[in-house]
Each structure stands twice: as C-alpha cells, then as structure tokens.
Short mmCIF file of C-alpha atoms in Angstrom, two decimals:
data_model
loop_
_atom_site.label_atom_id
_atom_site.label_comp_id
_atom_site.label_asym_id
_atom_site.label_seq_id
_atom_site.Cartn_x
_atom_site.Cartn_y
_atom_site.Cartn_z
CA MET A 624 4.82 -8.25 26.13
CA VAL A 625 3.86 -11.72 24.97
CA THR A 626 6.89 -13.78 23.97
CA PRO A 627 6.85 -16.04 20.90
CA GLN A 628 7.11 -19.14 23.07
CA GLN A 629 3.67 -18.30 24.45
CA GLN A 630 2.13 -17.98 21.00
CA ASP A 631 0.14 -20.51 19.07
CA PRO A 632 1.60 -21.54 15.71
CA ILE A 633 1.72 -19.37 12.59
CA LEU A 634 0.72 -20.75 9.18
CA THR A 635 2.49 -19.58 6.04
CA PHE A 636 2.10 -20.85 2.48
CA GLY A 637 3.18 -20.11 -1.07
CA GLU A 638 6.03 -20.84 -3.46
CA ALA A 639 9.65 -21.18 -2.41
CA MET A 640 12.21 -20.91 -5.21
CA ALA A 641 15.90 -21.49 -5.65
CA LEU A 642 17.56 -18.11 -6.26
CA PHE A 643 20.72 -17.58 -8.28
CA THR A 644 22.29 -14.17 -7.67
CA ALA A 645 24.96 -12.87 -10.03
CA ASP A 646 28.39 -12.66 -8.39
CA GLN A 647 29.30 -9.54 -10.38
CA THR A 648 27.52 -6.64 -12.01
CA GLY A 649 26.37 -6.80 -15.59
CA ALA A 650 23.58 -8.29 -17.65
CA LEU A 651 22.45 -11.75 -16.62
CA SER A 652 23.36 -12.96 -20.10
CA THR A 653 27.03 -12.07 -19.57
CA VAL A 654 27.68 -12.97 -15.91
CA PRO A 655 29.57 -16.29 -15.66
CA GLN A 656 29.00 -17.16 -11.99
CA PHE A 657 26.05 -17.12 -9.62
CA SER A 658 25.53 -17.85 -5.92
CA ARG A 659 22.63 -20.05 -4.89
CA ARG A 660 20.18 -18.88 -2.23
CA LEU A 661 16.54 -19.29 -1.23
CA ALA A 662 13.84 -16.93 -2.53
CA GLY A 663 10.14 -16.28 -2.15
CA ALA A 664 8.26 -13.53 -0.33
CA ASP A 665 6.25 -16.02 1.70
CA THR A 666 9.32 -17.99 2.76
CA ASN A 667 11.15 -14.78 3.66
CA VAL A 668 8.43 -13.99 6.18
CA ALA A 669 8.28 -17.58 7.41
CA ILE A 670 12.04 -17.63 8.01
CA GLY A 671 12.04 -14.21 9.64
CA LEU A 672 9.33 -15.17 12.13
CA ALA A 673 11.00 -18.51 12.86
CA ARG A 674 14.30 -16.78 13.61
CA LEU A 675 12.48 -14.62 16.15
CA GLY A 676 11.30 -17.74 17.96
CA PHE A 677 7.81 -18.23 16.57
CA GLU A 678 6.52 -21.69 15.71
CA VAL A 679 6.06 -21.44 11.95
CA HIS A 680 4.39 -23.99 9.67
CA TRP A 681 4.91 -24.04 5.89
CA LEU A 682 2.33 -25.35 3.40
CA SER A 683 3.63 -25.82 -0.14
CA GLN A 684 5.18 -28.27 -2.57
CA VAL A 685 8.30 -28.52 -4.73
CA GLY A 686 9.46 -30.80 -7.51
CA ASP A 687 11.52 -33.93 -6.94
CA ASP A 688 14.71 -32.23 -8.12
CA SER A 689 17.88 -30.96 -6.48
CA PHE A 690 16.42 -27.48 -6.05
CA GLY A 691 13.41 -28.80 -4.15
CA ALA A 692 15.72 -30.80 -1.90
CA TYR A 693 17.80 -27.67 -1.29
CA ILE A 694 14.72 -25.65 -0.33
CA ARG A 695 13.50 -28.32 2.08
CA GLN A 696 16.92 -28.46 3.72
CA CYS A 697 16.98 -24.66 4.13
CA LEU A 698 13.53 -24.46 5.71
CA GLU A 699 14.13 -27.38 8.06
CA GLN A 700 17.43 -25.84 9.16
CA GLU A 701 15.49 -22.69 10.07
CA GLY A 702 13.29 -24.75 12.38
CA ILE A 703 10.16 -24.44 10.25
CA ASP A 704 7.56 -27.21 10.49
CA CYS A 705 7.43 -28.83 7.04
CA ALA A 706 4.81 -31.49 7.73
CA ARG A 707 2.63 -29.98 4.96
CA PHE A 708 5.52 -29.39 2.57
CA ALA A 709 5.21 -32.00 -0.19
CA THR A 710 7.52 -33.18 -2.96
CA LEU A 711 5.71 -33.71 -6.25
CA ALA A 712 7.10 -36.52 -8.39
CA GLY A 713 7.95 -35.68 -11.98
CA GLU A 714 7.55 -31.92 -11.52
CA HIS A 715 10.03 -29.05 -11.28
CA THR A 716 10.82 -26.42 -8.67
CA GLY A 717 10.59 -22.71 -9.47
CA LEU A 718 13.83 -20.80 -10.13
CA MET A 719 14.76 -17.12 -9.95
CA PHE A 720 17.81 -15.29 -11.30
CA LYS A 721 18.81 -11.83 -10.02
CA GLU A 722 21.31 -9.20 -11.13
CA LYS A 723 23.94 -7.74 -8.85
CA VAL A 724 23.54 -3.96 -8.86
CA LEU A 725 25.25 -0.94 -7.35
CA ALA A 726 23.96 2.24 -5.70
CA GLY A 727 20.74 0.69 -4.45
CA ARG A 728 19.11 0.28 -7.87
CA ASP A 729 16.38 -2.34 -8.02
CA PRO A 730 17.92 -5.43 -9.65
CA LYS A 731 16.52 -7.08 -12.73
CA VAL A 732 15.09 -10.51 -11.97
CA GLU A 733 14.02 -13.36 -14.22
CA TYR A 734 11.69 -16.15 -13.13
CA PHE A 735 11.34 -19.72 -14.33
CA ARG A 736 8.25 -20.77 -12.42
CA THR A 737 5.52 -21.44 -15.00
CA GLY A 738 4.03 -24.87 -14.33
CA SER A 739 6.15 -25.35 -11.21
CA ALA A 740 5.14 -27.82 -8.52
CA ALA A 741 3.98 -25.01 -6.24
CA SER A 742 1.81 -23.50 -8.97
CA GLN A 743 -0.12 -26.78 -9.11
CA MET A 744 -1.47 -26.46 -5.57
CA THR A 745 -5.26 -26.38 -5.14
CA ALA A 746 -7.82 -25.90 -2.40
CA GLY A 747 -7.46 -29.63 -1.74
CA HIS A 748 -4.08 -28.96 -0.14
CA ALA A 749 -5.99 -27.48 2.80
CA ASP A 750 -7.94 -30.71 3.38
CA GLY A 751 -7.65 -31.81 6.99
CA LEU A 752 -6.06 -28.54 8.02
CA ASP A 753 -7.54 -26.96 11.15
CA CYS A 754 -7.00 -23.20 10.87
CA GLY A 755 -8.27 -22.90 14.43
CA HIS A 756 -5.01 -24.58 15.49
CA PHE A 757 -3.09 -21.50 14.36
CA ARG A 758 -2.84 -18.14 16.03
CA HIS A 759 -2.04 -16.34 12.80
CA LEU A 760 -2.09 -16.74 8.99
CA HIS A 761 0.25 -14.76 6.77
CA CYS A 762 -0.74 -14.40 3.13
CA THR A 763 0.65 -12.59 0.09
CA GLY A 764 -0.85 -11.70 -3.26
CA ILE A 765 1.76 -13.76 -5.09
CA THR A 766 0.32 -17.21 -4.40
CA PRO A 767 -3.15 -16.49 -5.85
CA ALA A 768 -1.45 -15.10 -8.97
CA LEU A 769 0.30 -18.40 -9.73
CA SER A 770 -2.75 -20.33 -10.97
CA ALA A 771 -6.48 -20.81 -10.55
CA GLY A 772 -5.73 -23.67 -8.17
CA CYS A 773 -3.50 -21.48 -6.03
CA ARG A 774 -6.25 -18.85 -5.94
CA GLY A 775 -8.63 -21.52 -4.69
CA LEU A 776 -6.17 -22.53 -1.98
CA THR A 777 -5.71 -18.92 -0.90
CA TRP A 778 -9.45 -18.32 -0.69
CA THR A 779 -9.93 -21.51 1.31
CA LEU A 780 -7.27 -20.64 3.87
CA LEU A 781 -8.43 -17.03 4.22
CA ARG A 782 -12.05 -18.03 4.74
CA GLN A 783 -11.21 -20.81 7.17
CA ALA A 784 -8.94 -18.52 9.17
CA ARG A 785 -11.61 -15.82 9.29
CA ALA A 786 -14.24 -18.34 10.42
CA GLU A 787 -11.92 -19.58 13.18
CA GLN A 788 -11.03 -16.01 14.26
CA THR A 789 -7.39 -16.63 13.40
CA SER A 790 -5.71 -13.28 12.80
CA ILE A 791 -4.58 -12.62 9.22
CA SER A 792 -1.88 -10.42 7.71
CA PHE A 793 -1.98 -9.70 3.97
CA ASP A 794 0.85 -8.26 1.88
CA PRO A 795 -0.30 -7.64 -1.73
CA ASN A 796 3.21 -8.11 -3.19
CA LEU A 797 2.00 -7.20 -6.66
CA ARG A 798 3.27 -9.29 -9.56
CA PRO A 799 1.25 -7.90 -12.51
CA THR A 800 2.90 -10.19 -15.07
CA LEU A 801 1.47 -13.24 -13.29
CA TRP A 802 -2.13 -12.00 -13.67
CA PRO A 803 -4.27 -12.13 -16.83
CA ASP A 804 -5.02 -8.40 -16.51
CA THR A 805 -4.90 -5.53 -14.03
CA ALA A 806 -8.64 -5.53 -13.37
CA THR A 807 -8.60 -9.18 -12.27
CA MET A 808 -5.58 -8.53 -10.06
CA ARG A 809 -7.20 -5.53 -8.40
CA GLN A 810 -10.55 -7.19 -7.79
CA THR A 811 -9.11 -10.44 -6.48
CA LEU A 812 -6.52 -8.92 -4.17
CA ASN A 813 -8.88 -6.29 -2.78
CA GLU A 814 -11.48 -8.96 -2.01
CA MET A 815 -8.82 -11.06 -0.31
CA ALA A 816 -7.49 -8.08 1.63
CA ALA A 817 -10.98 -7.46 2.98
CA LEU A 818 -10.70 -10.73 4.94
CA ALA A 819 -7.44 -9.68 6.61
CA ASP A 820 -6.87 -7.92 9.90
CA TRP A 821 -3.65 -6.18 8.83
CA VAL A 822 -3.00 -5.10 5.24
CA MET A 823 0.54 -4.04 4.29
CA PRO A 824 0.83 -2.55 0.79
CA GLY A 825 3.60 -0.38 -0.53
CA LEU A 826 2.44 3.12 -1.46
CA GLU A 827 2.48 2.48 -5.21
CA GLU A 828 0.79 -0.90 -4.70
CA GLY A 829 -1.94 0.81 -2.73
CA ARG A 830 -2.44 3.35 -5.50
CA ILE A 831 -2.74 0.63 -8.13
CA LEU A 832 -5.15 -1.46 -6.06
CA THR A 833 -7.43 1.28 -4.73
CA GLY A 834 -7.17 4.11 -7.25
CA GLN A 835 -6.44 6.43 -4.32
CA GLN A 836 -3.29 8.53 -4.13
CA THR A 837 -2.62 9.43 -0.50
CA PRO A 838 -1.72 7.03 2.31
CA GLU A 839 -4.79 8.13 4.29
CA ALA A 840 -7.19 7.49 1.40
CA ILE A 841 -5.59 4.12 0.64
CA ALA A 842 -5.83 3.10 4.29
CA ASP A 843 -9.45 4.24 4.58
CA HIS A 844 -10.31 2.16 1.50
CA TYR A 845 -9.31 -1.01 3.36
CA LEU A 846 -10.62 0.08 6.75
CA ASP A 847 -14.01 0.72 5.17
CA MET A 848 -13.89 -2.87 3.84
CA GLY A 849 -13.52 -4.18 7.39
CA CYS A 850 -9.77 -4.44 7.96
CA ALA A 851 -8.57 -3.50 11.44
CA ALA A 852 -5.35 -1.76 10.41
CA VAL A 853 -3.32 -0.75 7.37
CA ALA A 854 0.46 -0.32 7.35
CA ILE A 855 1.75 1.37 4.19
CA LYS A 856 5.42 1.03 3.31
CA LEU A 857 7.01 4.30 2.16
CA GLY A 858 10.51 3.06 1.37
CA SER A 859 13.33 5.03 2.97
CA GLU A 860 10.83 7.53 4.36
CA GLY A 861 9.39 4.96 6.76
CA SER A 862 5.81 3.77 7.12
CA TYR A 863 2.28 5.04 7.60
CA PHE A 864 -0.21 3.34 9.92
CA ARG A 865 -3.93 3.92 10.16
CA GLY A 866 -6.29 1.78 12.17
CA GLU A 867 -8.86 1.47 14.89
CA LEU A 868 -7.26 2.49 18.18
CA ASP A 869 -9.24 3.20 21.34
CA GLY A 870 -12.50 3.13 19.42
CA ARG A 871 -11.56 5.57 16.65
CA ARG A 872 -9.40 5.76 13.58
CA GLN A 873 -5.95 7.03 14.32
CA THR A 874 -2.88 7.70 12.23
CA LEU A 875 0.80 7.13 12.93
CA GLU A 876 3.70 8.19 10.74
CA VAL A 877 6.93 6.45 11.72
CA PRO A 878 10.16 7.57 10.01
CA GLY A 879 12.60 5.11 8.49
CA PHE A 880 16.19 4.46 9.54
CA LYS A 881 19.15 5.89 7.67
CA VAL A 882 21.42 3.30 6.07
CA ASP A 883 25.03 3.77 4.98
CA GLU A 884 24.73 1.73 1.80
CA VAL A 885 21.85 0.09 -0.03
CA VAL A 886 23.10 -3.25 -1.37
CA ASP A 887 19.91 -5.09 -2.38
CA THR A 888 16.35 -3.79 -2.12
CA VAL A 889 14.67 -7.16 -2.78
CA GLY A 890 13.19 -8.54 0.43
CA ALA A 891 12.90 -5.21 2.26
CA GLY A 892 9.11 -5.32 2.22
CA ASP A 893 9.13 -8.88 3.54
CA ALA A 894 11.48 -7.82 6.34
CA PHE A 895 9.04 -5.04 7.23
CA ALA A 896 6.25 -7.63 7.39
CA VAL A 897 8.33 -9.77 9.76
CA GLY A 898 8.88 -6.81 12.06
CA PHE A 899 5.33 -5.52 11.99
CA VAL A 900 3.59 -8.88 12.32
CA SER A 901 5.91 -10.09 15.10
CA GLY A 902 5.45 -6.84 16.99
CA MET A 903 1.68 -6.95 16.75
CA LEU A 904 1.55 -10.61 17.80
CA GLU A 905 3.77 -9.80 20.77
CA GLY A 906 1.41 -7.02 21.84
CA LEU A 907 3.88 -4.19 21.34
CA GLY A 908 1.25 -1.89 19.86
CA PRO A 909 1.16 -0.33 16.39
CA GLU A 910 3.87 2.31 16.79
CA ALA A 911 6.48 -0.09 18.19
CA ALA A 912 5.50 -2.74 15.63
CA ILE A 913 5.86 -0.27 12.75
CA ARG A 914 9.20 0.89 14.11
CA ARG A 915 10.42 -2.72 14.27
CA GLY A 916 9.23 -3.25 10.71
CA ASN A 917 11.15 -0.17 9.54
CA LEU A 918 14.23 -1.34 11.41
CA LEU A 919 14.22 -4.81 9.84
CA GLY A 920 13.55 -3.32 6.43
CA SER A 921 16.59 -1.07 6.78
CA ALA A 922 18.73 -4.05 7.82
CA ALA A 923 17.52 -6.12 4.85
CA VAL A 924 18.68 -3.64 2.20
CA GLN A 925 22.25 -3.62 3.51
CA VAL A 926 23.05 -7.24 2.61
CA PRO A 927 22.75 -9.34 -0.57
CA GLY A 928 20.04 -11.96 -0.75
CA ASP A 929 16.35 -11.87 0.05
CA MET A 930 16.41 -13.03 3.68
CA GLU A 931 20.06 -12.98 4.78
CA GLY A 932 19.50 -9.79 6.78
CA LEU A 933 16.66 -11.17 8.89
CA PRO A 934 17.88 -11.38 12.50
CA ASP A 935 17.35 -13.83 15.32
CA ARG A 936 16.41 -12.50 18.78
CA ASN A 937 19.97 -11.56 19.66
CA GLY A 938 20.41 -9.85 16.32
CA LEU A 939 17.17 -7.94 16.80
CA ALA A 940 18.29 -6.77 20.23
CA ALA A 941 21.57 -5.57 18.74
CA LEU A 942 19.77 -3.67 15.99
CA GLU A 943 17.45 -2.04 18.51
CA LEU A 944 20.39 -1.08 20.71
CA ARG A 945 22.14 0.69 17.84
CA ALA A 946 19.01 2.35 16.47
CA PRO A 947 18.41 6.01 17.37
CA ALA A 948 15.74 6.62 19.98
CA PRO A 949 12.26 7.40 18.60
#
C-alpha cells in the first residue's frame, strides 16, 4: 500500500460556506439558537483527505468578512495549503442554515450564496497553476453550477489535469436549483464527468443525469464515455462499482454498514468520496476502497455537522477494527 506521505499533492476547489445548524428541532423560522460550523461538499472532501495525511491544496476565495476569516482559520487548522485561497475585498462569504431533525430525515437547508465571493471565480484563477504538480484533482458538480465563471474555472482545471495525466475524481453533487434548467445541468455535468477517471454519483443522481435506471446501465453510460470506473452510492444498502479490471469490465457490490442511529445525513456522500478516493490513491484496489467509502459514510451520518465525523488515521483504524469482516 502506498501511504499518503509518498503521494504528490491533491488539488481541491469550490465554495466553502459558514454553516449554522439549529440547536433544536423545529422550523428554521422558530429556532432561536444555532451552532456555527464549516460547510461545502468540496471542503468536506479536502478536510477528510487532509485528516488522513494527504497534502491537500485548496483553490477558492471568500469575502473580507468574519465568516471568511472563520473559514480560513478552519482550513488552516486542518493543515490544508491555502496559498491559492484568496480574500475578496468588499464581497461576502456564502452562508448555509440547516434544520436539526430526528429519525434520520434529510434536514431542510437554506443557502445565502448568490453573488458570493466564491461564485465570482473565473478561469483566470487557474493562471500560473501547474496541474502536473498534483497527483490528483477532486471536482464536484456544485462549483460549475455557481456561475458561468465558475464553470469556466472547472473546465480549465479538468482539461489541464487531463492533459497532464493527473487523475480526476468527479462527484456530481446535483444542485438543480443552481442551474438554469435540467437539460443544461445534465449536458454540462456529463461532459465534465467524461474527463474524469472515477465518477461517483448517487443512484438517483445517476438516473437524472443518464436517463438510465439500473446501476449497471448508469455505470456503462460513463464507462462508454471513457471513464475508468464508476462508484454508485446506494445509501444504507452500500455501493456499486463497475470498471475496467484486468482488461475487462467487472462489477462489485459492497454492502453498507449498519448504524445504530442516523443523526444527520448531510455529508455522507462526501465522506464516501474521502474513503473511496483515498483508498484508490493508496492502491488498495476497488473493493477495499469502496468498503472504506461505505465505512466513512456510515460514520458521517452518526454525528451532527457535515464533516465532524471524518476521521484521522487513528480514527480510521479504530473504525476498521470495529467494523464486521467483509
């Protein structure tokens, strides 16, 4: 197995937001107190990989407000390289508010991110960046949904990474309300996914994007476009993998892990991405990488917050020790 210390750096990018989670159940309009945390699918993955010992770089920008300062402090404390993390004068940082729910129900969330500093990024933010310096690029479908400029940045990084033979993981992370229409979302994200090595949709996301219904048909859609592997998240049931192994397409179905209580489902897919991507980069092979992804996803839903359940190396070892044998 290749350890993270032997890896070249990983590049992540997107929008980090300040998250305010309700301290008690009820409508957001009636809850009097909230707890502040960090949010953002891209930052969840960046933090998760950094905690596992990878050298992670973050490309983004925030406003020159207290929330932007808070986000910078959080990322730097996680050991993430913020050399390309800018503060934009006179602009604001994106915010997110989330309900507290019981019985594992998906919480209602409200965003205040229109016109945020991060949404004003453009392809120019990649100027001077050498994608060949990085071993891996992680990308989600959220960033290109933020603005035309952010789409340009995403295309630039994907194409540069592909040209430099930097491996790419792509999580669609559908946010339909951020797109002008479903057709544009489908076309853009499918074209972007075609540049990736590993595509990681949820089952319903895959159905929306491809028009196919079964995991196998969804996976074959992306494999036929040139992707090397597809990992489809099936929620509590586990995950489905299909990819080129030993010169032919092979399928793996890896069951999920039982959890005693589902506290917060937000961030589970990002935790899966951390497990799968880290496992693949470490050379564990698809089955072990999928299993790690399932394990981290199950840990994520048992705690409040988007990334609080992401473990460091010692925490990962403890989770693996307690997990039932495959």
